[in-house]
């Protein structure tokens, strides 16, 4: 018998993923048909396509999966999810893999986690966020050279009144913070 | 018809044209949109990548803020729409999760009873609740001759598949036809615009944008009508970068469907946010719609 690699809690990787996704048990029914990979607009840029990722998860290849760029290439278009003949919530599995990989510090070689952190940082600070302001802040702190490249684009957005320097602040920020803090206590990660 | 209205962060800044045109059109159609007081950001896709419970609680705060006089919440941004709807759906299906979310909300003195509020996309409200007769009735400046590629993107049609077909949706095409514009053949209508990929890996995003612009151009479209601020931003603001990257020459204006509705209803262009788009829509509109040359 082949020993299944497990995480610290002694749980098989497949179970770990299933536990993280609402409706995750459906993963047990993957047919390896490849409809998901064929539907994915970002398949060509992924280390492993969605179908391969599910094979690797089933095979307990935890490290390979969590350090891959696959889930970070996912843009939540749900094309795979609506086409999966087994109703596997594929996009939600991708979200779950992002969360586990972040938690375990295995998300390397991608800017996506930095973007996510900047965005939620703004949300927590103001209660609101925005797209391009987010980009400028993100680029400013992480990639000064990209910010320079973005210059004219930022400028034309600014002159058309489509970009502001800070988001609006909600009135009941304390209430939002209390909710966030409680949710984190109840089992969310930080 | 009275609805709670959730504009979302993009509509405050980069998607301001969507907000002003939505409010202008709603007024004319007797859609009473009441902005949700003190709403917060829905977290886009970013919060769910980090912590599901906290992300859901943050979204649920908005659902909990919908007052007892309202049972419907309308969102024009598809990312906001999906997050609000998905969170309510999650709470309905998963009692344990729902209890935890409510426990978090309680720390802020709030509670959300799953299923009490129906989350709707603006297009669905306009198509189903307002409907063809009322819309045709308001058209004073028909858009004949204007060829429009109707672009839906992802999150209004997927994963729920309940408002429209998930791959070849038609409701936006209907609305444009009621304005007497000509919806073009556009098979990429529900392809992905790349979402936040423009900020993570440009070459990857540029190819996704290119195939949509190409398909719209191949179908003979004068412009693209869209229903999401993220789609608008990617297709419009990044178009010149896409041109440079592929040595292409796209000049495809990308406007919100509500701007075209307002135009057909006779509202002045500057009251609809025209001019905020990077690839100018004005010259095409003036060339195609002769009536526009005389009025504003
Ligand atoms: S489409 Fe569904 S069943 Fe087919 S390989 Fe992908 S996840 Fe498995
Ligand atoms: S949701 Fe993600 S994995 Fe699925 S098709 Fe879209 S980008 Fe690919």
Coordinates of C-alpha atoms and ligand atoms in Angstrom, one line a residue:
Chain A
X1 CA 0.0 0.0 0.0
X2 CA 1.2 3.5 -0.8
X3 CA 1.5 5.8 2.2
X4 CA -0.5 9.0 1.6
X5 CA 1.3 12.2 2.4
X6 CA -0.5 14.1 5.1
X7 CA -0.4 17.6 6.6
X8 CA 0.5 18.3 10.3
X9 CA -2.9 17.3 11.5
X10 CA -2.4 13.9 10.0
X11 CA -5.1 14.4 7.4
X12 CA -4.9 13.4 3.8
X13 CA -4.5 16.4 1.5
X14 CA -7.7 15.5 -0.3
X15 CA -9.7 15.7 2.9
X16 CA -7.9 18.9 3.9
X17 CA -9.1 20.5 0.7
X18 CA -12.6 19.1 1.0
X19 CA -12.9 20.5 4.4
X20 CA -12.0 24.0 3.2
X21 CA -14.7 24.1 0.4
X22 CA -18.5 24.2 0.8
X23 CA -19.6 21.3 -1.3
X24 CA -16.1 20.1 -1.5
X25 CA -17.1 16.4 -1.2
X26 CA -17.9 16.5 -4.9
X27 CA -14.2 16.4 -5.5
X28 CA -14.4 12.7 -4.9
X29 CA -16.4 12.4 -8.1
X30 CA -13.9 13.9 -10.5
X31 CA -13.9 12.0 -13.8
X32 CA -10.7 13.5 -15.1
X33 CA -12.6 14.4 -18.2
X34 CA -10.7 17.7 -18.7
X35 CA -13.7 19.9 -19.5
X36 CA -12.4 22.3 -16.9
X37 CA -9.0 22.6 -18.4
X38 CA -10.5 23.1 -21.8
X39 CA -12.7 25.9 -20.6
X40 CA -10.1 27.8 -18.6
X41 CA -8.9 31.0 -20.3
X42 CA -5.7 30.9 -18.2
X43 CA -4.9 27.2 -18.6
X44 CA -1.9 27.9 -20.8
X45 CA -0.2 29.9 -18.1
X46 CA -0.8 27.5 -15.3
X47 CA 1.9 25.1 -14.0
X48 CA -0.9 22.4 -13.9
X49 CA -4.3 22.8 -15.5
X50 CA -7.4 22.4 -13.3
X51 CA -7.8 18.7 -14.3
X52 CA -4.2 18.0 -13.4
X53 CA -4.5 19.8 -10.1
X54 CA -7.4 17.6 -9.2
X55 CA -5.3 14.5 -10.0
X56 CA -2.4 15.8 -7.9
X57 CA -4.8 16.6 -5.0
X58 CA -6.1 13.0 -5.1
X59 CA -2.6 11.7 -5.2
X60 CA -1.7 13.7 -2.1
X61 CA 0.9 15.9 -3.8
X62 CA 0.4 18.7 -1.3
X63 CA 3.6 20.6 -1.9
X64 CA 3.4 20.5 -5.7
X65 CA -0.1 21.8 -5.6
X66 CA 0.3 24.5 -3.0
X67 CA 3.5 25.9 -4.4
X68 CA 2.1 25.9 -8.0
X69 CA 0.9 29.1 -9.7
X70 CA -2.4 27.4 -10.8
X71 CA -4.8 28.9 -8.4
X72 CA -3.1 32.3 -8.6
X73 CA -3.8 32.3 -12.4
X74 CA -7.5 31.7 -11.6
X75 CA -9.6 34.9 -12.2
X76 CA -12.9 33.4 -11.0
X77 CA -14.6 33.4 -14.3
X78 CA -16.5 30.2 -13.4
X79 CA -16.3 28.8 -16.9
X80 CA -15.0 25.5 -15.5
X81 CA -17.6 25.3 -12.8
X82 CA -20.7 25.7 -15.0
X83 CA -19.3 23.1 -17.4
X84 CA -18.1 20.4 -15.0
X85 CA -20.4 17.3 -15.5
X86 CA -19.9 16.4 -11.9
X87 CA -20.9 19.7 -10.4
X88 CA -17.6 20.2 -8.7
X89 CA -17.3 23.8 -7.3
X90 CA -14.0 24.2 -9.1
X91 CA -13.7 28.0 -8.7
X92 CA -14.3 27.6 -4.9
X93 CA -11.6 24.9 -4.8
X94 CA -9.2 27.4 -6.4
X95 CA -10.1 29.9 -3.7
X96 CA -9.5 27.2 -1.0
X97 CA -6.1 26.4 -2.5
X98 CA -5.2 30.1 -2.4
X99 CA -6.1 30.2 1.3
X100 CA -4.2 27.1 2.3
X101 CA -1.2 28.1 0.3
X102 CA -1.2 31.6 1.9
X103 CA -1.6 30.1 5.4
X104 CA 1.3 27.8 4.8
X105 CA 3.5 30.5 3.3
X106 CA 3.8 28.5 0.1
X107 CA 2.6 31.2 -2.3
X108 CA 5.8 32.2 -4.0
X109 CA 6.6 33.5 -7.5
X110 CA 3.3 35.4 -7.9
X111 CA 2.2 39.0 -7.1
X112 CA -1.4 37.9 -6.5
X113 CA -1.1 37.6 -2.7
X114 CA 0.4 41.0 -2.4
X115 CA -2.4 42.4 -4.5
X116 CA -5.0 40.6 -2.3
X117 CA -3.4 41.9 0.9
X118 CA -3.2 45.5 -0.3
X119 CA -6.8 45.4 -1.4
X120 CA -8.1 44.0 1.9
X121 CA -5.8 46.4 3.8
X122 CA -7.7 49.3 2.1
X123 CA -11.0 47.7 2.9
X124 CA -10.2 47.4 6.5
X125 CA -8.8 50.9 6.7
X126 CA -11.6 52.7 5.0
X127 CA -14.5 50.2 4.6
X128 CA -14.2 50.9 0.9
X129 CA -11.7 50.4 -1.8
X130 CA -11.2 51.1 -5.6
X131 CA -9.7 49.5 -8.6
X132 CA -7.1 51.8 -10.0
X133 CA -6.2 53.4 -6.7
X134 CA -5.6 49.9 -5.6
X135 CA -3.3 49.4 -8.6
X136 CA -1.3 52.6 -7.9
X137 CA -0.9 51.8 -4.3
X138 CA 0.0 48.3 -5.1
X139 CA 2.5 49.3 -7.7
X140 CA 3.9 52.0 -5.6
X141 CA 4.8 49.7 -2.8
X142 CA 5.6 46.6 -4.7
X143 CA 6.7 47.5 -8.1
X144 CA 7.9 51.1 -8.6
X145 CA 9.0 50.4 -12.2
X146 CA 5.5 49.1 -13.2
X147 CA 4.1 52.3 -11.7
X148 CA 6.2 54.4 -14.0
X149 CA 5.0 52.3 -17.0
X150 CA 1.4 52.8 -15.9
X151 CA 1.9 56.6 -15.7
X152 CA 0.0 57.8 -18.8
X153 CA -2.9 55.4 -18.1
X154 CA -3.2 56.6 -14.5
X155 CA -3.0 60.2 -15.8
X156 CA -5.8 59.8 -18.3
X157 CA -8.0 58.1 -15.7
X158 CA -7.2 60.9 -13.3
X159 CA -8.1 63.8 -15.7
X160 CA -11.4 62.0 -16.5
X161 CA -12.3 61.9 -12.8
X162 CA -12.0 58.2 -12.7
X163 CA -9.3 57.9 -10.1
X164 CA -9.1 59.3 -6.6
X165 CA -6.3 59.2 -4.1
X166 CA -8.1 57.7 -1.2
X167 CA -11.3 55.7 -1.0
X168 CA -14.3 57.2 0.8
X169 CA -14.5 56.2 4.5
X170 CA -17.7 54.6 5.8
X171 CA -19.3 56.1 8.9
X172 CA -19.5 53.0 11.1
X173 CA -15.9 51.8 10.7
X174 CA -15.9 50.6 14.3
X175 CA -18.8 48.4 13.6
X176 CA -17.0 46.9 10.6
X177 CA -13.9 46.3 12.6
X178 CA -15.8 44.6 15.4
X179 CA -17.4 42.2 12.8
X180 CA -14.0 41.5 11.2
X181 CA -12.3 40.9 14.6
X182 CA -15.1 38.5 15.7
X183 CA -15.1 36.6 12.4
X184 CA -11.3 36.1 12.8
X185 CA -11.7 34.8 16.3
X186 CA -14.4 32.4 15.1
X187 CA -11.9 30.5 13.0
X188 CA -10.8 32.8 10.2
X189 CA -7.2 33.1 9.5
X190 CA -5.5 36.5 9.8
Chain B
X1 CA -40.9 49.7 -7.8
X2 CA -38.6 50.2 -4.9
X3 CA -35.2 48.7 -4.4
X4 CA -32.2 49.0 -2.1
X5 CA -29.2 50.1 -4.2
X6 CA -25.6 48.9 -3.7
X7 CA -23.4 50.9 -6.0
X8 CA -20.1 49.3 -5.0
X9 CA -16.6 51.0 -4.8
X10 CA -15.9 51.1 -8.5
X11 CA -19.0 53.1 -9.2
X12 CA -17.7 55.8 -6.9
X13 CA -14.5 56.3 -9.0
X14 CA -13.4 54.4 -12.1
X15 CA -17.0 53.4 -13.0
X16 CA -18.7 56.7 -12.2
X17 CA -20.3 56.8 -15.6
X18 CA -22.2 53.6 -14.7
X19 CA -23.5 55.2 -11.5
X20 CA -24.7 58.5 -13.0
X21 CA -26.3 56.8 -16.0
X22 CA -28.0 54.2 -13.8
X23 CA -29.5 56.9 -11.6
X24 CA -30.6 58.9 -14.7
X25 CA -32.3 56.0 -16.4
X26 CA -33.9 54.7 -13.2
X27 CA -35.5 58.0 -12.6
X28 CA -37.1 58.0 -16.0
X29 CA -38.3 54.4 -15.6
X30 CA -39.8 55.0 -12.1
X31 CA -37.3 52.6 -10.6
X32 CA -36.9 53.9 -7.1
X33 CA -33.3 53.0 -6.2
X34 CA -32.5 53.9 -2.6
X35 CA -28.8 53.8 -1.8
X36 CA -27.9 51.4 1.0
X37 CA -26.8 53.6 3.9
X38 CA -23.1 53.2 4.9
X39 CA -22.5 50.1 2.7
X40 CA -19.0 48.7 2.7
X41 CA -16.8 47.2 0.0
X42 CA -17.8 43.6 -1.0
X43 CA -14.1 42.5 -0.9
X44 CA -14.1 41.6 -4.7
X45 CA -12.3 38.3 -5.3
X46 CA -9.4 39.3 -3.0
X47 CA -10.9 38.8 0.4
X48 CA -12.2 35.3 -0.4
X49 CA -8.6 34.3 -1.3
X50 CA -7.6 34.9 2.2
X51 CA -10.3 34.0 4.7
X52 CA -13.7 32.8 3.8
X53 CA -15.5 33.4 7.1
X54 CA -14.3 37.0 7.4
X55 CA -14.9 37.7 3.7
X56 CA -18.5 36.4 4.1
X57 CA -19.1 38.4 7.2
X58 CA -17.9 41.6 5.5
X59 CA -20.3 41.0 2.6
X60 CA -23.1 40.0 5.0
X61 CA -22.9 43.4 6.8
X62 CA -24.4 44.9 3.6
X63 CA -27.2 42.4 3.5
X64 CA -27.9 43.1 7.2
X65 CA -28.1 46.8 6.5
X66 CA -31.0 46.4 4.1
X67 CA -34.0 47.9 6.0
X68 CA -37.3 46.1 6.7
X69 CA -39.0 48.2 4.0
X70 CA -36.9 46.5 1.3
X71 CA -36.8 42.9 0.1
X72 CA -34.6 43.4 -3.0
X73 CA -31.0 44.6 -3.3
X74 CA -29.8 45.7 -6.7
X75 CA -26.1 45.8 -7.7
X76 CA -24.8 47.1 -11.1
X77 CA -21.3 45.7 -10.6
X78 CA -21.2 42.0 -11.4
X79 CA -18.5 41.2 -8.8
X80 CA -20.5 42.9 -6.1
X81 CA -23.6 41.2 -7.3
X82 CA -22.0 37.8 -7.2
X83 CA -20.5 38.3 -3.7
X84 CA -23.7 39.4 -2.2
X85 CA -25.7 36.7 -3.8
X86 CA -23.1 34.0 -3.1
X87 CA -22.9 34.9 0.6
X88 CA -26.7 34.8 1.0
X89 CA -26.7 31.5 -0.8
X90 CA -23.9 30.1 1.4
X91 CA -25.9 31.1 4.5
X92 CA -29.0 29.5 3.3
X93 CA -27.3 26.2 2.5
X94 CA -24.9 25.9 5.5
X95 CA -26.4 26.4 8.9
X96 CA -23.1 26.3 10.7
X97 CA -21.5 28.9 8.5
X98 CA -24.7 31.0 8.8
X99 CA -24.5 30.9 12.6
X100 CA -20.9 31.9 12.6
X101 CA -21.5 34.8 10.2
X102 CA -24.4 36.0 12.4
X103 CA -22.2 35.7 15.5
X104 CA -19.7 38.0 13.8
X105 CA -22.4 40.4 12.7
X106 CA -23.7 40.5 16.2
X107 CA -20.4 41.9 17.4
X108 CA -21.5 45.0 15.3
X109 CA -25.1 44.8 16.5
X110 CA -26.4 43.3 13.2
X111 CA -28.1 40.2 12.0
X112 CA -28.9 38.8 8.6
X113 CA -31.7 36.3 8.0
X114 CA -30.6 34.4 5.0
X115 CA -33.1 34.5 2.1
X116 CA -34.9 37.6 3.3
X117 CA -33.4 39.8 0.7
X118 CA -33.2 38.9 -2.9
X119 CA -30.0 40.0 -4.7
X120 CA -30.5 41.2 -8.2
X121 CA -28.3 42.4 -11.0
X122 CA -29.4 45.7 -12.5
X123 CA -29.8 44.3 -16.0
X124 CA -32.2 41.6 -14.7
X125 CA -34.3 44.3 -13.0
X126 CA -34.4 46.4 -16.2
X127 CA -35.2 43.4 -18.4
X128 CA -37.7 41.6 -16.2
X129 CA -39.3 44.2 -13.9
X130 CA -39.3 47.2 -16.3
X131 CA -39.6 45.2 -19.5
X132 CA -40.0 45.8 -23.2
X133 CA -43.1 48.0 -23.4
X134 CA -42.0 50.5 -20.7
X135 CA -38.6 50.8 -22.2
X136 CA -39.8 51.2 -25.8
X137 CA -42.2 53.8 -24.5
X138 CA -39.4 56.0 -23.3
X139 CA -37.3 55.9 -26.5
X140 CA -37.3 59.4 -28.1
X141 CA -34.0 59.0 -29.9
X142 CA -33.9 55.5 -31.4
X143 CA -30.4 54.2 -31.9
X144 CA -31.0 52.9 -35.4
X145 CA -27.8 52.1 -37.3
X146 CA -25.7 51.7 -34.2
X147 CA -24.1 48.3 -34.1
X148 CA -23.4 47.2 -30.6
X149 CA -21.5 44.1 -29.3
X150 CA -23.3 43.2 -26.0
X151 CA -20.7 42.1 -23.6
X152 CA -21.7 40.2 -20.4
X153 CA -18.4 38.9 -19.0
X154 CA -18.6 36.3 -16.3
X155 CA -20.1 36.9 -13.0
X156 CA -23.6 37.9 -13.8
X157 CA -24.2 34.7 -15.8
X158 CA -21.9 32.3 -13.9
X159 CA -22.0 30.3 -11.7
X160 CA -25.7 30.7 -11.0
X161 CA -27.1 30.4 -14.6
X162 CA -30.4 31.7 -13.3
X163 CA -30.7 35.1 -14.8
X164 CA -29.5 34.3 -18.3
X165 CA -27.7 31.6 -20.3
X166 CA -24.2 31.0 -18.9
X167 CA -22.5 30.9 -22.3
X168 CA -24.6 32.7 -24.8
X169 CA -26.8 35.1 -22.8
X170 CA -29.3 37.4 -24.6
X171 CA -30.9 39.8 -22.2
X172 CA -28.6 42.7 -22.9
X173 CA -29.1 42.1 -26.6
X174 CA -32.8 42.4 -26.0
X175 CA -32.5 45.7 -24.2
X176 CA -30.4 47.1 -27.0
X177 CA -32.8 45.9 -29.6
X178 CA -35.7 47.7 -27.7
X179 CA -33.6 50.9 -28.0
X180 CA -33.6 50.0 -31.8
X181 CA -29.8 49.6 -31.9
X182 CA -28.5 46.6 -33.7
X183 CA -26.9 43.9 -31.5
X184 CA -24.1 42.2 -33.5
X185 CA -23.1 38.6 -33.6
X186 CA -20.6 38.3 -30.8
X187 CA -19.6 34.8 -29.6
X188 CA -17.1 36.2 -27.0
X189 CA -20.0 37.9 -25.2
X190 CA -19.5 35.9 -22.0
X191 CA -15.7 35.4 -22.2
X192 CA -13.5 36.6 -19.3
X193 CA -12.1 40.1 -19.4
X194 CA -9.1 39.0 -17.3
X195 CA -10.4 40.4 -14.0
X196 CA -7.6 41.5 -11.8
X197 CA -5.0 39.9 -14.1
X198 CA -4.2 43.3 -15.6
X199 CA -2.5 44.0 -12.3
X200 CA -0.7 40.7 -11.8
X201 CA 0.4 39.5 -15.2
X202 CA -0.1 41.8 -18.1
X203 CA 0.7 39.6 -21.1
X204 CA -1.8 37.0 -19.7
X205 CA -4.5 39.7 -19.3
X206 CA -3.8 41.3 -22.7
X207 CA -4.5 38.1 -24.6
X208 CA -7.9 37.8 -22.9
X209 CA -8.7 41.4 -23.7
X210 CA -7.5 41.0 -27.3
X211 CA -9.7 38.1 -28.1
X212 CA -12.8 40.0 -27.0
X213 CA -11.9 43.2 -28.9
X214 CA -11.1 41.1 -32.0
X215 CA -14.3 39.2 -31.8
X216 CA -16.4 42.4 -31.4
X217 CA -14.5 44.0 -34.4
X218 CA -15.0 40.9 -36.5
X219 CA -18.8 41.1 -35.9
X220 CA -18.8 44.6 -37.2
X221 CA -19.5 46.4 -33.9
X222 CA -19.2 50.2 -33.6
X223 CA -18.8 49.8 -29.9
X224 CA -19.2 47.4 -27.0
X225 CA -21.9 47.8 -24.3
X226 CA -21.0 46.3 -21.0
X227 CA -22.5 45.8 -17.6
X228 CA -19.5 45.6 -15.2
X229 CA -17.0 48.3 -14.2
X230 CA -14.1 45.8 -14.1
X231 CA -14.9 44.7 -17.7
X232 CA -15.2 48.3 -18.8
X233 CA -11.9 49.2 -17.2
X234 CA -10.0 46.3 -18.7
X235 CA -11.4 46.6 -22.2
X236 CA -11.2 50.4 -22.3
X237 CA -8.3 51.7 -20.2
X238 CA -6.0 48.9 -21.3
X239 CA -6.9 49.0 -25.0
X240 CA -3.9 51.1 -26.1
X241 CA -1.6 48.8 -24.1
X242 CA -3.1 45.8 -25.9
X243 CA -2.6 47.6 -29.2
X244 CA 1.0 48.2 -28.5
X245 CA 1.6 44.7 -27.2
X246 CA 0.1 43.0 -30.3
X247 CA 0.8 45.7 -32.9
X248 CA -2.9 46.0 -33.3
X249 CA -5.1 49.0 -34.0
X250 CA -8.3 48.5 -32.0
X251 CA -10.4 51.7 -31.6
X252 CA -13.4 50.2 -29.9
X253 CA -15.3 52.4 -27.5
X254 CA -16.6 50.5 -24.4
X255 CA -19.7 52.1 -22.7
X256 CA -22.2 51.0 -20.1
X257 CA -25.5 49.8 -21.4
X258 CA -27.2 52.4 -19.1
X259 CA -25.4 55.2 -21.0
X260 CA -27.0 54.0 -24.2
X261 CA -30.4 53.7 -22.6
X262 CA -30.1 57.3 -21.4
X263 CA -29.1 58.4 -24.8
X264 CA -32.1 56.7 -26.4
X265 CA -34.3 58.3 -23.7
X266 CA -33.1 61.7 -24.8
X267 CA -30.9 62.5 -21.8
X268 CA -27.9 64.9 -22.5
X269 CA -24.7 63.0 -23.0
X270 CA -22.8 64.8 -20.3
X271 CA -25.4 63.8 -17.7
X272 CA -24.7 60.2 -18.6
X273 CA -21.0 60.2 -18.0
X274 CA -20.0 60.1 -21.7
X275 CA -16.5 61.5 -22.1
X276 CA -15.1 59.5 -19.2
X277 CA -14.2 56.6 -21.4
X278 CA -10.6 56.5 -22.6
X279 CA -11.4 55.4 -26.2
X280 CA -13.8 58.1 -27.1
X281 CA -17.4 57.1 -28.0
X282 CA -18.4 60.6 -29.1
X283 CA -17.2 60.5 -32.7
X284 CA -18.7 57.1 -33.4
X285 CA -22.1 58.2 -31.9
X286 CA -22.1 61.4 -33.9
X287 CA -21.3 59.6 -37.1
X288 CA -23.9 56.9 -36.6
X289 CA -26.7 58.8 -35.0
X290 CA -27.6 61.7 -37.1
X291 CA -30.1 63.1 -34.6
X292 CA -27.2 63.6 -32.2
X293 CA -25.6 66.2 -34.3
X294 CA -28.5 68.5 -33.8
X295 CA -29.1 67.9 -30.1
X296 CA -26.6 67.2 -27.3
Ligands
LIG1 S1 -14.6 19.1 -15.5 FE1 -15.1 18.3 -13.4 S2 -15.1 16.0 -13.7 FE2 -14.0 16.9 -15.5 S3 -11.9 16.9 -14.9 FE3 -12.7 18.9 -14.4 S4 -13.3 18.7 -12.2 FE4 -13.0 16.6 -13.0
LIG2 S1 -12.7 29.9 -12.7 FE1 -10.5 29.9 -12.6 S2 -9.9 27.7 -13.0 FE2 -12.1 28.0 -13.6 S3 -12.0 28.4 -15.8 FE3 -12.0 30.4 -14.8 S4 -9.9 31.0 -14.5 FE4 -9.9 28.8 -15.0

